[in-house]
Coordinates of C-alpha atoms in Angstrom, one line a residue:
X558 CA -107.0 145.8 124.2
X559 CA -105.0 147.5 121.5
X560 CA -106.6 150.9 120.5
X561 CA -105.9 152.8 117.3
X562 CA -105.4 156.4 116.6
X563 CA -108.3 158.2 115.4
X564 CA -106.6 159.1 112.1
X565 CA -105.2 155.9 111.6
X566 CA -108.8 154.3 112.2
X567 CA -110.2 156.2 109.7
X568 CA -107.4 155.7 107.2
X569 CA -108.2 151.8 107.8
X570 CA -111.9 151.4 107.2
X571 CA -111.9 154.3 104.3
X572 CA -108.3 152.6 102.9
X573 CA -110.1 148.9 102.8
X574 CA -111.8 150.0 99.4
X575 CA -108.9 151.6 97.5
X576 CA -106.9 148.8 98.5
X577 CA -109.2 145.7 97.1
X578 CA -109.3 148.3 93.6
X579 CA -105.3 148.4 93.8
X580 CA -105.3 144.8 94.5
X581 CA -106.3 143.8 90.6
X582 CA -107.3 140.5 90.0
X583 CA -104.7 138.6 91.6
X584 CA -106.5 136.7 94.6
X585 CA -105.5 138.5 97.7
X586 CA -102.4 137.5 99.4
X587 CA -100.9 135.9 96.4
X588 CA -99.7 139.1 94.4
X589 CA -96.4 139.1 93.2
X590 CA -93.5 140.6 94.8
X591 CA -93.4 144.0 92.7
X592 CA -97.6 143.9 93.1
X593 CA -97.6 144.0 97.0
X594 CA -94.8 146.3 97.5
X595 CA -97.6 148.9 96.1
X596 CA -100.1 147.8 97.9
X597 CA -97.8 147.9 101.1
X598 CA -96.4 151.6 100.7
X599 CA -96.5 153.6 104.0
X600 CA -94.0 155.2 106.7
X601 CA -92.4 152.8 109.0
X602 CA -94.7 154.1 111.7
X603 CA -97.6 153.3 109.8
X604 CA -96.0 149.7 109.2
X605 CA -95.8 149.1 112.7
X606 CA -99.4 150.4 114.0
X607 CA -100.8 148.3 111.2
X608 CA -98.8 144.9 112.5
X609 CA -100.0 146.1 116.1
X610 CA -103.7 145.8 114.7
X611 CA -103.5 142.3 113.2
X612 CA -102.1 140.9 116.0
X613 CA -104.4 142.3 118.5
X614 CA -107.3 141.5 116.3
X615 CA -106.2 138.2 115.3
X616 CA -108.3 135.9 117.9
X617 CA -110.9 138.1 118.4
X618 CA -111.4 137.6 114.8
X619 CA -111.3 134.3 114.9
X620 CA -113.1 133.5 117.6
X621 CA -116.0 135.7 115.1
X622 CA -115.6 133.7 112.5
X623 CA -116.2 130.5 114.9
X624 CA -118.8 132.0 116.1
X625 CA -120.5 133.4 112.7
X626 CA -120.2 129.6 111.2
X627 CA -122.0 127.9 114.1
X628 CA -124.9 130.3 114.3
X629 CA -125.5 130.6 110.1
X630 CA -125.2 126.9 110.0
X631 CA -128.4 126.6 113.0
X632 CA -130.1 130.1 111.9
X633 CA -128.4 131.2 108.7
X634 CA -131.8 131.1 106.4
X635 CA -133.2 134.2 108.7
X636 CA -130.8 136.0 108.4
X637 CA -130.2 136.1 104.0
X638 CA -126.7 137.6 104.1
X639 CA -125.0 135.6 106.3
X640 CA -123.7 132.7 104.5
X641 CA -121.9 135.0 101.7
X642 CA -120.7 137.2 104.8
X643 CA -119.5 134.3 106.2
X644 CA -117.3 132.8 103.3
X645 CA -116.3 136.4 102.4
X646 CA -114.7 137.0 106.2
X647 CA -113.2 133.5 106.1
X648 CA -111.2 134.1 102.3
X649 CA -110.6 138.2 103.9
X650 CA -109.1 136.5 106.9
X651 CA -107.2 134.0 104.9
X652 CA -105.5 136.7 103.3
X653 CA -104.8 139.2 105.9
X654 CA -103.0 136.2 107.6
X655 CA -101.0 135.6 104.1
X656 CA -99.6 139.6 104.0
X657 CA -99.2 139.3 107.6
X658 CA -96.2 136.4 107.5
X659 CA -95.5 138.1 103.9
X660 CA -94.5 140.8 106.2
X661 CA -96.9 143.3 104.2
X662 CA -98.1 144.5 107.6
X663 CA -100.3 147.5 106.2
X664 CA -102.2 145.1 103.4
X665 CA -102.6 142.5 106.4
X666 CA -104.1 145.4 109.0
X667 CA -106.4 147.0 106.1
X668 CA -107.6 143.8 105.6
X669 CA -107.9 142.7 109.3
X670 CA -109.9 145.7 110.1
X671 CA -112.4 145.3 107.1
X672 CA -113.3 141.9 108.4
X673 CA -113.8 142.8 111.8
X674 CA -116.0 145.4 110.3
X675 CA -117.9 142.8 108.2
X676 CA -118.1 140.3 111.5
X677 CA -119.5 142.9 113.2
X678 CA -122.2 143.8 111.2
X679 CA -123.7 140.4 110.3
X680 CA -123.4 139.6 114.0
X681 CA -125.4 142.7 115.2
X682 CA -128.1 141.2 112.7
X683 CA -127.9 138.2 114.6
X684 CA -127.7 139.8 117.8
X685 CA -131.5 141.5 117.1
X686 CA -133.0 138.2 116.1
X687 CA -131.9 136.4 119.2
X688 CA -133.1 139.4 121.4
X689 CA -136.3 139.0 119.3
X690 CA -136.7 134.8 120.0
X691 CA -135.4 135.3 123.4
X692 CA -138.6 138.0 124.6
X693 CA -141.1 135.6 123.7
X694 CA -139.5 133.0 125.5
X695 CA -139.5 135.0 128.7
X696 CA -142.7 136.4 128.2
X697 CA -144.0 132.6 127.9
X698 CA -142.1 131.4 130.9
X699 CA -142.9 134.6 132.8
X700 CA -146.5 133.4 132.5
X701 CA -146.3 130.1 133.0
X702 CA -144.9 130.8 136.5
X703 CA -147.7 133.3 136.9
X704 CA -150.4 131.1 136.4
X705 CA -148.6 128.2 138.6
X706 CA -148.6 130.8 141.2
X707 CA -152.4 131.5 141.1
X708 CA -153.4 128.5 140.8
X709 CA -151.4 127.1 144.0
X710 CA -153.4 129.9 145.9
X711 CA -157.0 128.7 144.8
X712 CA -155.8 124.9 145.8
X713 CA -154.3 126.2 149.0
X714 CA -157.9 127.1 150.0
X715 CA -159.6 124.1 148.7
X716 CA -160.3 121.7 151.4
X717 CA -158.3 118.4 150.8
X718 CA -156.6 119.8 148.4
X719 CA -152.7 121.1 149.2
X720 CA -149.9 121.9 146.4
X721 CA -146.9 120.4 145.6
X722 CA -145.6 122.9 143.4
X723 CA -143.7 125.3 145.6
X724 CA -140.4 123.9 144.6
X725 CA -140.9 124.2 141.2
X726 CA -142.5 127.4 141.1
X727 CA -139.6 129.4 143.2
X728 CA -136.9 127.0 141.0
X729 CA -138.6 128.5 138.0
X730 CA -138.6 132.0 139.7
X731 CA -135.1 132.2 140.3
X732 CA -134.5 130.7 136.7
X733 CA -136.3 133.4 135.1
X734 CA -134.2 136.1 137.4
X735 CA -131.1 134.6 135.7
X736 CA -132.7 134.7 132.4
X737 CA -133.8 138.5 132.7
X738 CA -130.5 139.4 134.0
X739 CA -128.4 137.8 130.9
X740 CA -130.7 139.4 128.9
X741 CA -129.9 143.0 130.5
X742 CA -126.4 141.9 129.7
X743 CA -126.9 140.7 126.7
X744 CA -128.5 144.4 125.7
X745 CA -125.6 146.3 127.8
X746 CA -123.0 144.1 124.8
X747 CA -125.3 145.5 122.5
X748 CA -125.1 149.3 123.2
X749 CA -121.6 149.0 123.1
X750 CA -121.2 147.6 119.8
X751 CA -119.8 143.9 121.6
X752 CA -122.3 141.5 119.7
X753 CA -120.1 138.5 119.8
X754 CA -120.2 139.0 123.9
X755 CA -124.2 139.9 123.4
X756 CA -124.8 136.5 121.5
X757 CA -123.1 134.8 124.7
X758 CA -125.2 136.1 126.8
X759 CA -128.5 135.8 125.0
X760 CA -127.5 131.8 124.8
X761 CA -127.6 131.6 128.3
X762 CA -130.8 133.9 129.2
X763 CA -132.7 131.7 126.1
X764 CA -131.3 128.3 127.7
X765 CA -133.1 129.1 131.5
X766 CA -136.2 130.5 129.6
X767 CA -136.7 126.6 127.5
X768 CA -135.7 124.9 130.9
X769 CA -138.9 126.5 132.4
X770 CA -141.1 125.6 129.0
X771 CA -140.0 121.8 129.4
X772 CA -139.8 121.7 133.2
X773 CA -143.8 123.0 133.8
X774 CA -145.0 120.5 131.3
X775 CA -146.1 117.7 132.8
X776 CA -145.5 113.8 130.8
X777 CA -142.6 112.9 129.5
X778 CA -144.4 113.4 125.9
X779 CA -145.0 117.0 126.8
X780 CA -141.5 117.5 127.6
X781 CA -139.7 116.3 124.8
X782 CA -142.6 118.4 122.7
X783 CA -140.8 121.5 124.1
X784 CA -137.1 119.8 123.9
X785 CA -137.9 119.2 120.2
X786 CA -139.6 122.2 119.2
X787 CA -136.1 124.3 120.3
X788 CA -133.8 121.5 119.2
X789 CA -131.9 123.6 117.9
X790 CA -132.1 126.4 119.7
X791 CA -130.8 124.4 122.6
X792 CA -127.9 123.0 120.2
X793 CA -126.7 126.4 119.6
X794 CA -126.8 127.5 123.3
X795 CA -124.2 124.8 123.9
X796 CA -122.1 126.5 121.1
X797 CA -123.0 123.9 118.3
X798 CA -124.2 122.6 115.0
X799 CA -127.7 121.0 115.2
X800 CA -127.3 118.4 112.6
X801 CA -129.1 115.2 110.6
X802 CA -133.0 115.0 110.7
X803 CA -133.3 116.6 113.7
X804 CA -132.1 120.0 112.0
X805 CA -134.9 119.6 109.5
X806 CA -137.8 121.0 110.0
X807 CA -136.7 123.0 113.0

């Protein structure tokens, strides 16, 4: 991955602000000829690291923003800021691209780096809230297997009376040792500041802790109790919009 001088970092993230002041009122990207050669001034060196910086961020941004628009749209009303972040990255992004194949490689990689900034921050928000959900989902499952457990050794003793939940209980088991170890993944993304990587992760530790909730209910009703209660939770695990009546409500 493309790394950035120290300096040149810090001249990035600080260099964001004065630009959007120089910028005016013209809408980013569109500034006339004579406006974005002054917001463009720098040594050819500086011209090159900062064309380095959007390319290299370029997907990874994206792939953010992709991200960031799928999980505000299933759980964007618990986390308040992120449907202005999210239309704020998208127009920043927008524009970096425009200065970019304007060839005003130092506006583009300012602006490049302030949205990955932005991304980052809204999704370490998001990141906490699904660590949050994802706990209690464990904790449940954890327990449901518990109890199975016990109660298979108070049958086993019973005369007449023999288990037939040893399948389920070690396919649960192993389940849950999935589960536990995405979410010690999931937290490993975290520490090092990767929350679009953390998010993937949690997704598939929360999707094995809601197979166990549905899979130790027993009718069909019971099941689809579960399977609706985290309709969307199981929606966004899959990487998508939960949508129509089935998103209200949930």
């Amino acid at each position: 991955m493309f790394k950035m001088p120290l300096s040149l970092l810090f001249v990035c993230l600080v260099g964001s602000a004065v630009f959007a002041q120089e910028s005016g009122n013209a809408e980013k990207g569109k500034e006339t000829v004579e406006e974005l050669d002054k917001l463009d001034k720098g040594s050819s060196l500086e011209r090159r690291q900062y064309r380095n910086l959007t390319e290299s961020y370029k997907d990874r941004v994206s792939h953010g923003i992709k991200l960031l628009t799928i999980v505000t749209a299933n759980f964007g009303d618990e986390i308040p800021e992120a449907k202005q972040t999210l239309e704020k990255v998208k127009k920043e992004y927008q524009a970096s691209l425009r200065y970019y194949y304007r060839r005003a490689f130092i506006a583009s990689g300012k602006t490049m780096a302030g949205v990955d900034k932005e991304l980052n921050t809204v999704l370490e928000k998001f990141a906490k809230n699904y660590d949050a959900k994802l706990q209690l989902i464990l904790s449940e499952s954890a327990d449901l297997i518990t109890n199975a457990e016990q109660n298979q050794l108070v049958e086993s003793t019973q005369e007449g009376k023999s288990s037939g939940s040893f399948r389920e209980i070690s396919e649960a088991t192993q389940k849950l040792r999935i589960a536990y170890s995405q979410l010690g993944l999931a937290t490993d993304m975290v520490q090092a500041n990767r929350f679009y990587d953390a998010i993937v992760h949690y997704r598939i530790a929360k999707d094995y802790g809601i197979r166990i909730l549905i899979d130790f209910k027993d009718s069909e009703a019971d099941k689809k109790a579960v399977s609706d209660k985290y309709a969307k939770d199981l929606s966004d695990n899959r990487n998508q919009i939960l949508e129509g009546k089935e998103a209200q409500g949930k």
